[in-house]
PDB file of C-alpha atoms in Angstrom:
ATOM      1  CA  MET A   1     -18.773   5.701 -16.355  1.00 61.00           C
ATOM      2  CA  THR A   2     -21.628   7.679 -14.749  1.00 83.00           C
ATOM      3  CA  VAL A   3     -24.110   4.979 -15.763  1.00 87.00           C
ATOM      4  CA  THR A   4     -21.839   2.360 -14.206  1.00 87.00           C
ATOM      5  CA  TYR A   5     -21.759   4.341 -10.956  1.00 88.00           C
ATOM      6  CA  ILE A   6     -25.566   4.607 -10.957  1.00 90.00           C
ATOM      7  CA  VAL A   7     -25.882   0.850 -11.487  1.00 88.00           C
ATOM      8  CA  SER A   8     -23.373   0.243  -8.692  1.00 85.00           C
ATOM      9  CA  GLY A   9     -25.342   2.531  -6.373  1.00 84.00           C
ATOM     10  CA  PHE A  10     -28.499   0.601  -7.230  1.00 86.00           C
ATOM     11  CA  ALA A  11     -26.825  -2.759  -6.541  1.00 83.00           C
ATOM     12  CA  VAL A  12     -25.430  -1.633  -3.177  1.00 80.00           C
ATOM     13  CA  GLY A  13     -28.750  -0.051  -2.235  1.00 78.00           C
ATOM     14  CA  LEU A  14     -30.538  -3.281  -3.120  1.00 78.00           C
ATOM     15  CA  LEU A  15     -28.223  -5.353  -0.914  1.00 75.00           C
ATOM     16  CA  VAL A  16     -28.515  -2.874   1.965  1.00 71.00           C
ATOM     17  CA  GLY A  17     -32.299  -3.047   1.727  1.00 67.00           C
ATOM     18  CA  LEU A  18     -32.254  -6.853   1.622  1.00 67.00           C
ATOM     19  CA  THR A  19     -29.735  -7.468   4.412  1.00 63.00           C
ATOM     20  CA  GLY A  20     -29.586  -4.323   6.527  1.00 60.00           C
ATOM     21  CA  VAL A  21     -25.783  -4.281   6.254  1.00 65.00           C
ATOM     22  CA  GLY A  22     -24.268  -0.805   6.078  1.00 63.00           C
ATOM     23  CA  GLY A  23     -23.490   0.461   2.595  1.00 68.00           C
ATOM     24  CA  GLY A  24     -19.905   1.366   3.535  1.00 70.00           C
ATOM     25  CA  SER A  25     -18.966  -2.301   3.864  1.00 75.00           C
ATOM     26  CA  LEU A  26     -19.985  -2.721   0.241  1.00 77.00           C
ATOM     27  CA  MET A  27     -19.510   0.673  -1.410  1.00 81.00           C
ATOM     28  CA  THR A  28     -16.016   1.613  -0.251  1.00 82.00           C
ATOM     29  CA  PRO A  29     -14.342  -1.666  -1.323  1.00 82.00           C
ATOM     30  CA  LEU A  30     -16.312  -1.536  -4.594  1.00 82.00           C
ATOM     31  CA  LEU A  31     -15.020   1.929  -5.426  1.00 85.00           C
ATOM     32  CA  THR A  32     -11.463   0.983  -4.496  1.00 85.00           C
ATOM     33  CA  LEU A  33     -11.197  -2.426  -6.142  1.00 80.00           C
ATOM     34  CA  LEU A  34     -13.504  -2.180  -9.157  1.00 79.00           C
ATOM     35  CA  PHE A  35     -13.196   1.481 -10.167  1.00 84.00           C
ATOM     36  CA  GLY A  36      -9.672   2.209  -8.962  1.00 85.00           C
ATOM     37  CA  VAL A  37     -10.733   5.161  -6.799  1.00 87.00           C
ATOM     38  CA  SER A  38      -8.051   6.036  -4.248  1.00 86.00           C
ATOM     39  CA  PRO A  39      -8.841   4.741  -0.728  1.00 85.00           C
ATOM     40  CA  THR A  40      -9.042   8.260   0.726  1.00 85.00           C
ATOM     41  CA  VAL A  41     -11.473   9.538  -1.939  1.00 89.00           C
ATOM     42  CA  ALA A  42     -13.519   6.322  -1.694  1.00 88.00           C
ATOM     43  CA  VAL A  43     -13.891   6.822   2.065  1.00 87.00           C
ATOM     44  CA  GLY A  44     -14.757  10.521   1.784  1.00 89.00           C
ATOM     45  CA  THR A  45     -17.319  10.006  -0.974  1.00 89.00           C
ATOM     46  CA  ASP A  46     -18.921   7.082   0.826  1.00 86.00           C
ATOM     47  CA  LEU A  47     -19.209   9.089   4.061  1.00 88.00           C
ATOM     48  CA  ALA A  48     -21.103  11.851   2.218  1.00 88.00           C
ATOM     49  CA  PHE A  49     -23.223   9.128   0.584  1.00 84.00           C
ATOM     50  CA  ALA A  50     -23.978   7.552   3.990  1.00 81.00           C
ATOM     51  CA  SER A  51     -24.863  10.874   5.600  1.00 83.00           C
ATOM     52  CA  ALA A  52     -27.499  11.576   2.943  1.00 79.00           C
ATOM     53  CA  THR A  53     -29.061   8.112   2.959  1.00 74.00           C
ATOM     54  CA  LYS A  54     -29.066   7.682   6.756  1.00 77.00           C
ATOM     55  CA  THR A  55     -30.846  11.000   7.236  1.00 78.00           C
ATOM     56  CA  ALA A  56     -33.873   9.623   5.408  1.00 72.00           C
ATOM     57  CA  GLY A  57     -33.688   6.425   7.457  1.00 72.00           C
ATOM     58  CA  THR A  58     -33.597   8.384  10.723  1.00 77.00           C
ATOM     59  CA  LEU A  59     -36.725  10.336   9.811  1.00 79.00           C
ATOM     60  CA  ALA A  60     -38.573   7.087   9.163  1.00 72.00           C
ATOM     61  CA  HIS A  61     -37.437   5.543  12.465  1.00 72.00           C
ATOM     62  CA  ARG A  62     -38.280   8.716  14.383  1.00 79.00           C
ATOM     63  CA  PHE A  63     -41.794   8.600  12.959  1.00 78.00           C
ATOM     64  CA  ARG A  64     -42.087   4.978  14.170  1.00 75.00           C
ATOM     65  CA  GLY A  65     -40.689   5.826  17.617  1.00 83.00           C
ATOM     66  CA  THR A  66     -37.807   3.343  17.350  1.00 81.00           C
ATOM     67  CA  VAL A  67     -34.930   5.674  18.277  1.00 86.00           C
ATOM     68  CA  HIS A  68     -33.519   5.784  21.826  1.00 91.00           C
ATOM     69  CA  TRP A  69     -32.235   9.360  21.889  1.00 93.00           C
ATOM     70  CA  ASP A  70     -30.409   8.977  25.212  1.00 94.00           C
ATOM     71  CA  ILE A  71     -28.235   6.227  23.707  1.00 94.00           C
ATOM     72  CA  VAL A  72     -27.722   8.318  20.562  1.00 93.00           C
ATOM     73  CA  ARG A  73     -26.560  11.232  22.729  1.00 95.00           C
ATOM     74  CA  HIS A  74     -24.042   9.125  24.676  1.00 95.00           C
ATOM     75  CA  LEU A  75     -22.632   7.601  21.479  1.00 95.00           C
ATOM     76  CA  CYS A  76     -22.258  11.056  19.951  1.00 95.00           C
ATOM     77  CA  TYR A  77     -20.390  12.335  23.034  1.00 95.00           C
ATOM     78  CA  GLY A  78     -17.607   9.938  22.040  1.00 96.00           C
ATOM     79  CA  ALA A  79     -18.021   9.678  18.270  1.00 94.00           C
ATOM     80  CA  LEU A  80     -18.122  13.329  17.216  1.00 94.00           C
ATOM     81  CA  PRO A  81     -14.938  14.527  18.991  1.00 95.00           C
ATOM     82  CA  ALA A  82     -13.173  11.362  17.781  1.00 95.00           C
ATOM     83  CA  ALA A  83     -14.197  12.119  14.180  1.00 92.00           C
ATOM     84  CA  LEU A  84     -12.846  15.661  14.459  1.00 93.00           C
ATOM     85  CA  LEU A  85      -9.549  14.551  15.990  1.00 93.00           C
ATOM     86  CA  THR A  86      -9.123  11.804  13.388  1.00 91.00           C
ATOM     87  CA  THR A  87      -9.722  14.319  10.586  1.00 90.00           C
ATOM     88  CA  LEU A  88      -7.039  16.608  12.036  1.00 89.00           C
ATOM     89  CA  ALA A  89      -4.659  13.635  12.268  1.00 88.00           C
ATOM     90  CA  LEU A  90      -5.315  12.757   8.608  1.00 84.00           C
ATOM     91  CA  LYS A  91      -4.660  16.390   7.665  1.00 82.00           C
ATOM     92  CA  TYR A  92      -1.428  16.452   9.652  1.00 79.00           C
ATOM     93  CA  PHE A  93      -0.068  13.201   8.223  1.00 78.00           C
ATOM     94  CA  GLY A  94      -1.380  13.867   4.704  1.00 67.00           C
ATOM     95  CA  ALA A  95      -4.643  12.132   3.784  1.00 57.00           C
ATOM     96  CA  MET A  96      -3.737  11.978   0.083  1.00 58.00           C
ATOM     97  CA  ASP A  97      -0.258  10.638   0.800  1.00 62.00           C
ATOM     98  CA  LYS A  98       0.431   7.245  -0.795  1.00 68.00           C
ATOM     99  CA  HIS A  99       1.522   5.620   2.467  1.00 72.00           C
ATOM    100  CA  ILE A 100      -1.486   6.978   4.364  1.00 69.00           C
ATOM    101  CA  GLY A 101      -3.683   5.694   1.538  1.00 69.00           C
ATOM    102  CA  GLN A 102      -2.221   2.232   2.052  1.00 74.00           C
ATOM    103  CA  ILE A 103      -2.954   2.419   5.777  1.00 78.00           C
ATOM    104  CA  ILE A 104      -6.536   3.437   4.992  1.00 77.00           C
ATOM    105  CA  ARG A 105      -6.773   0.502   2.584  1.00 77.00           C
ATOM    106  CA  TYR A 106      -5.770  -1.893   5.374  1.00 80.00           C
ATOM    107  CA  SER A 107      -8.222  -0.166   7.713  1.00 80.00           C
ATOM    108  CA  ILE A 108     -11.006  -0.776   5.192  1.00 80.00           C
ATOM    109  CA  ALA A 109     -10.069  -4.465   5.009  1.00 80.00           C
ATOM    110  CA  GLY A 110     -10.081  -4.761   8.806  1.00 81.00           C
ATOM    111  CA  SER A 111     -13.434  -2.986   9.053  1.00 76.00           C
ATOM    112  CA  VAL A 112     -14.937  -5.304   6.434  1.00 78.00           C
ATOM    113  CA  LEU A 113     -13.784  -8.325   8.471  1.00 81.00           C
ATOM    114  CA  LEU A 114     -15.404  -6.808  11.575  1.00 78.00           C
ATOM    115  CA  THR A 115     -18.617  -6.539   9.564  1.00 77.00           C
ATOM    116  CA  VAL A 116     -18.342 -10.228   8.612  1.00 80.00           C
ATOM    117  CA  PHE A 117     -17.880 -11.145  12.280  1.00 81.00           C
ATOM    118  CA  ALA A 118     -20.937  -9.056  13.175  1.00 76.00           C
ATOM    119  CA  LEU A 119     -22.999 -10.721  10.446  1.00 75.00           C
ATOM    120  CA  ILE A 120     -22.169 -14.235  11.605  1.00 80.00           C
ATOM    121  CA  PHE A 121     -22.194 -13.926  15.373  1.00 79.00           C
ATOM    122  CA  ARG A 122     -24.653 -11.147  16.260  1.00 76.00           C
ATOM    123  CA  GLY A 123     -27.518 -13.521  17.043  1.00 78.00           C
ATOM    124  CA  ARG A 124     -25.354 -15.723  19.246  1.00 82.00           C
ATOM    125  CA  MET A 125     -23.907 -12.762  21.112  1.00 80.00           C
ATOM    126  CA  GLN A 126     -27.373 -11.364  21.816  1.00 77.00           C
ATOM    127  CA  ALA A 127     -28.577 -14.758  23.067  1.00 84.00           C
ATOM    128  CA  TRP A 128     -25.559 -14.968  25.403  1.00 84.00           C
ATOM    129  CA  ALA A 129     -26.157 -11.451  26.748  1.00 80.00           C
ATOM    130  CA  LEU A 130     -29.818 -12.209  27.465  1.00 80.00           C
ATOM    131  CA  ALA A 131     -28.895 -15.499  29.149  1.00 84.00           C
ATOM    132  CA  HIS A 132     -26.412 -13.764  31.503  1.00 80.00           C
ATOM    133  CA  PRO A 133     -28.164 -10.629  32.817  1.00 80.00           C
ATOM    134  CA  GLU A 134     -25.739 -10.485  35.746  1.00 76.00           C
ATOM    135  CA  LYS A 135     -22.938  -9.581  33.318  1.00 77.00           C
ATOM    136  CA  GLN A 136     -24.807  -6.665  31.745  1.00 81.00           C
ATOM    137  CA  LEU A 137     -23.576  -3.163  32.528  1.00 78.00           C
ATOM    138  CA  GLN A 138     -25.895  -0.780  34.328  1.00 84.00           C
ATOM    139  CA  GLY A 139     -26.107   2.900  35.188  1.00 86.00           C
ATOM    140  CA  ARG A 140     -22.955   5.013  35.062  1.00 88.00           C
ATOM    141  CA  ASN A 141     -20.731   2.156  33.851  1.00 92.00           C
ATOM    142  CA  LEU A 142     -23.035   1.550  30.893  1.00 92.00           C
ATOM    143  CA  ILE A 143     -22.961   5.244  29.963  1.00 94.00           C
ATOM    144  CA  ILE A 144     -19.149   5.406  30.167  1.00 95.00           C
ATOM    145  CA  VAL A 145     -18.717   2.296  27.981  1.00 94.00           C
ATOM    146  CA  THR A 146     -21.250   3.666  25.475  1.00 95.00           C
ATOM    147  CA  VAL A 147     -19.257   6.917  25.175  1.00 96.00           C
ATOM    148  CA  VAL A 148     -15.987   4.979  24.735  1.00 96.00           C
ATOM    149  CA  VAL A 149     -17.583   2.752  22.082  1.00 93.00           C
ATOM    150  CA  GLY A 150     -18.800   5.896  20.306  1.00 94.00           C
ATOM    151  CA  ALA A 151     -15.236   7.239  20.255  1.00 95.00           C
ATOM    152  CA  LEU A 152     -13.858   4.003  18.811  1.00 92.00           C
ATOM    153  CA  LEU A 153     -16.563   3.882  16.141  1.00 90.00           C
ATOM    154  CA  GLY A 154     -16.031   7.574  15.328  1.00 91.00           C
ATOM    155  CA  THR A 155     -12.344   6.912  14.678  1.00 91.00           C
ATOM    156  CA  LEU A 156     -13.022   3.777  12.640  1.00 87.00           C
ATOM    157  CA  VAL A 157     -15.732   5.382  10.513  1.00 87.00           C
ATOM    158  CA  THR A 158     -13.651   8.497   9.742  1.00 88.00           C
ATOM    159  CA  ILE A 159     -10.701   6.390   8.594  1.00 87.00           C
ATOM    160  CA  SER A 160     -12.542   3.654   6.694  1.00 83.00           C
ATOM    161  CA  SER A 161     -16.212   4.837   6.360  1.00 79.00           C
ATOM    162  CA  ILE A 162     -17.158   1.407   7.748  1.00 78.00           C
ATOM    163  CA  GLY A 163     -18.381   0.527  11.226  1.00 70.00           C
ATOM    164  CA  ALA A 164     -21.491   2.597  11.841  1.00 71.00           C
ATOM    165  CA  GLY A 165     -23.756  -0.127  10.390  1.00 72.00           C
ATOM    166  CA  ALA A 166     -23.301  -3.799  11.210  1.00 72.00           C
ATOM    167  CA  VAL A 167     -20.469  -3.287  13.719  1.00 80.00           C
ATOM    168  CA  GLY A 168     -22.252  -0.481  15.582  1.00 82.00           C
ATOM    169  CA  ALA A 169     -25.518  -2.411  15.677  1.00 80.00           C
ATOM    170  CA  THR A 170     -23.779  -5.517  17.025  1.00 81.00           C
ATOM    171  CA  ILE A 171     -22.170  -3.546  19.857  1.00 85.00           C
ATOM    172  CA  LEU A 172     -25.567  -2.031  20.703  1.00 87.00           C
ATOM    173  CA  VAL A 173     -27.000  -5.553  20.863  1.00 84.00           C
ATOM    174  CA  LEU A 174     -24.358  -6.495  23.440  1.00 85.00           C
ATOM    175  CA  LEU A 175     -24.751  -3.336  25.529  1.00 90.00           C
ATOM    176  CA  TYR A 176     -28.554  -3.128  25.260  1.00 90.00           C
ATOM    177  CA  PRO A 177     -29.739  -6.697  24.522  1.00 86.00           C
ATOM    178  CA  ARG A 178     -33.353  -5.982  25.478  1.00 84.00           C
ATOM    179  CA  LEU A 179     -33.881  -3.511  22.649  1.00 84.00           C
ATOM    180  CA  SER A 180     -35.971  -4.794  19.750  1.00 81.00           C
ATOM    181  CA  PRO A 181     -34.322  -5.207  16.313  1.00 76.00           C
ATOM    182  CA  ALA A 182     -36.190  -2.110  15.090  1.00 75.00           C
ATOM    183  CA  GLU A 183     -34.929  -0.071  18.072  1.00 83.00           C
ATOM    184  CA  ILE A 184     -31.353  -1.281  17.490  1.00 81.00           C
ATOM    185  CA  ALA A 185     -31.589  -0.309  13.816  1.00 78.00           C
ATOM    186  CA  GLY A 186     -33.228   3.064  14.505  1.00 83.00           C
ATOM    187  CA  THR A 187     -30.763   4.043  17.245  1.00 86.00           C
ATOM    188  CA  ASP A 188     -27.769   2.903  15.182  1.00 84.00           C
ATOM    189  CA  ILE A 189     -28.888   4.868  12.128  1.00 82.00           C
ATOM    190  CA  ALA A 190     -29.734   7.999  14.145  1.00 86.00           C
ATOM    191  CA  TYR A 191     -26.314   8.361  15.796  1.00 87.00           C
ATOM    192  CA  ALA A 192     -24.601   7.616  12.465  1.00 85.00           C
ATOM    193  CA  VAL A 193     -26.154  10.712  10.840  1.00 87.00           C
ATOM    194  CA  PRO A 194     -24.163  13.376  12.747  1.00 91.00           C
ATOM    195  CA  LEU A 195     -21.105  11.091  12.786  1.00 91.00           C
ATOM    196  CA  THR A 196     -21.019  10.551   9.015  1.00 88.00           C
ATOM    197  CA  ALA A 197     -21.915  14.217   8.423  1.00 90.00           C
ATOM    198  CA  ILE A 198     -18.965  15.467  10.499  1.00 91.00           C
ATOM    199  CA  ALA A 199     -16.619  12.841   9.058  1.00 90.00           C
ATOM    200  CA  ALA A 200     -17.777  13.755   5.533  1.00 90.00           C
ATOM    201  CA  ALA A 201     -17.249  17.463   6.284  1.00 91.00           C
ATOM    202  CA  GLY A 202     -13.750  16.571   7.425  1.00 89.00           C
ATOM    203  CA  HIS A 203     -13.039  14.764   4.169  1.00 88.00           C
ATOM    204  CA  TRP A 204     -14.468  17.718   2.226  1.00 91.00           C
ATOM    205  CA  TYR A 205     -11.947  19.851   4.126  1.00 88.00           C
ATOM    206  CA  LEU A 206      -9.252  17.360   3.108  1.00 86.00           C
ATOM    207  CA  GLY A 207     -10.416  17.521  -0.534  1.00 87.00           C
ATOM    208  CA  SER A 208     -11.261  13.807  -0.690  1.00 86.00           C
ATOM    209  CA  ILE A 209     -14.878  13.822  -1.930  1.00 90.00           C
ATOM    210  CA  ASN A 210     -15.799  13.237  -5.578  1.00 90.00           C
ATOM    211  CA  TRP A 211     -19.114  15.095  -5.902  1.00 92.00           C
ATOM    212  CA  GLU A 212     -19.995  13.835  -9.394  1.00 90.00           C
ATOM    213  CA  LEU A 213     -19.467  10.269  -8.215  1.00 90.00           C
ATOM    214  CA  LEU A 214     -21.538  10.937  -5.081  1.00 90.00           C
ATOM    215  CA  LEU A 215     -24.512  12.214  -7.094  1.00 91.00           C
ATOM    216  CA  ALA A 216     -24.445   9.195  -9.424  1.00 91.00           C
ATOM    217  CA  LEU A 217     -24.368   6.786  -6.466  1.00 88.00           C
ATOM    218  CA  LEU A 218     -27.312   8.518  -4.803  1.00 88.00           C
ATOM    219  CA  VAL A 219     -29.369   8.400  -8.012  1.00 90.00           C
ATOM    220  CA  GLY A 220     -28.929   4.628  -8.125  1.00 87.00           C
ATOM    221  CA  SER A 221     -29.159   3.836  -4.420  1.00 83.00           C
ATOM    222  CA  VAL A 222     -32.561   5.371  -3.644  1.00 78.00           C
ATOM    223  CA  PRO A 223     -34.598   3.011  -5.864  1.00 84.00           C
ATOM    224  CA  GLY A 224     -32.255   0.144  -4.919  1.00 81.00           C
ATOM    225  CA  ILE A 225     -32.851   0.520  -1.179  1.00 76.00           C
ATOM    226  CA  THR A 226     -36.587   0.901  -1.748  1.00 74.00           C
ATOM    227  CA  LEU A 227     -36.820  -2.259  -3.855  1.00 78.00           C
ATOM    228  CA  GLY A 228     -34.571  -4.245  -1.499  1.00 72.00           C
ATOM    229  CA  SER A 229     -36.608  -3.248   1.552  1.00 64.00           C
ATOM    230  CA  LEU A 230     -39.832  -4.318  -0.139  1.00 68.00           C
ATOM    231  CA  ALA A 231     -38.337  -7.660  -1.213  1.00 70.00           C
ATOM    232  CA  ALA A 232     -36.523  -8.411   2.056  1.00 59.00           C
ATOM    233  CA  LYS A 233     -39.180 -10.707   3.507  1.00 62.00           C
ATOM    234  CA  ALA A 234     -39.314 -12.833   0.351  1.00 70.00           C
ATOM    235  CA  VAL A 235     -35.608 -13.781   0.420  1.00 67.00           C
ATOM    236  CA  PRO A 236     -34.203 -16.226   3.055  1.00 71.00           C
ATOM    237  CA  GLU A 237     -32.097 -14.112   5.427  1.00 64.00           C
ATOM    238  CA  LYS A 238     -29.625 -16.861   6.337  1.00 71.00           C
ATOM    239  CA  ILE A 239     -28.740 -17.518   2.691  1.00 72.00           C
ATOM    240  CA  LEU A 240     -28.273 -13.807   1.966  1.00 69.00           C
ATOM    241  CA  ARG A 241     -26.130 -13.188   5.018  1.00 70.00           C
ATOM    242  CA  GLY A 242     -24.009 -16.266   4.300  1.00 75.00           C
ATOM    243  CA  LEU A 243     -23.339 -15.159   0.731  1.00 70.00           C
ATOM    244  CA  LEU A 244     -22.645 -11.619   1.875  1.00 72.00           C
ATOM    245  CA  ALA A 245     -20.220 -12.751   4.590  1.00 74.00           C
ATOM    246  CA  THR A 246     -18.331 -14.919   2.073  1.00 77.00           C
ATOM    247  CA  THR A 247     -18.153 -12.088  -0.459  1.00 72.00           C
ATOM    248  CA  LEU A 248     -16.956  -9.546   2.114  1.00 75.00           C
ATOM    249  CA  THR A 249     -14.258 -11.938   3.365  1.00 80.00           C
ATOM    250  CA  ALA A 250     -12.958 -12.308  -0.190  1.00 76.00           C
ATOM    251  CA  VAL A 251     -13.060  -8.516  -0.617  1.00 69.00           C
ATOM    252  CA  ALA A 252     -11.048  -7.965   2.579  1.00 73.00           C
ATOM    253  CA  ALA A 253      -8.432 -10.487   1.438  1.00 77.00           C
ATOM    254  CA  LYS A 254      -8.208  -8.805  -1.978  1.00 69.00           C
ATOM    255  CA  MET A 255      -7.616  -5.403  -0.387  1.00 68.00           C
ATOM    256  CA  VAL A 256      -4.749  -6.722   1.734  1.00 69.00           C
ATOM    257  CA  PHE A 257      -3.060  -8.829  -0.931  1.00 64.00           C
TER     258      PHE A 257
END
């Protein structure tokens, strides 16, 4: 089974490198549907997985100067307290409880559908935001909305492990449409590091991380992400994103029904 986990980590890493879509949208449903891992353990293990992989990504983006640290700070003001409060709520209601597990399963399905929406409509939403500068938030209002968005994403990520990637990047595109794609990616990855680390620590506290599984996934994902990133320019993006959106929609439906 360890070899299968390594291969799965490689496959998810490859797709993340090719498409830029967060690994949680792929890894958590994979663990739940294909390997029968409980939703709570799948979320906890994937959060620890994401924290490790996103740390390396942040270092690379920091070296390139593509992280807006003021935006990262405002997102964290909302996301980190929300992650802590959500962890305490899961502890209170019983994270390993069967009914809570079912709720988490539905949350994963909903988060996957949000990722599909982000995949399909991000470009159009950015074009609309740039075409209507009068509707863009400025100053204090922009900061407040950024903090609130951070809190919502912190809650979503702690429950489902999904949201910090494609969903978070899409919201950043709407709030800060003048950022370059590299700056959106770098800022999104940078704020996700402390968020996934705290959420993962919370799941460790809840006892919902499978460390052997985590190690096997990391062994496979590192070469997968590297190869996918190198091959990204050679594969038509529209075709990849279309196939990925279709697959994720089917996954979400499978998790609900």
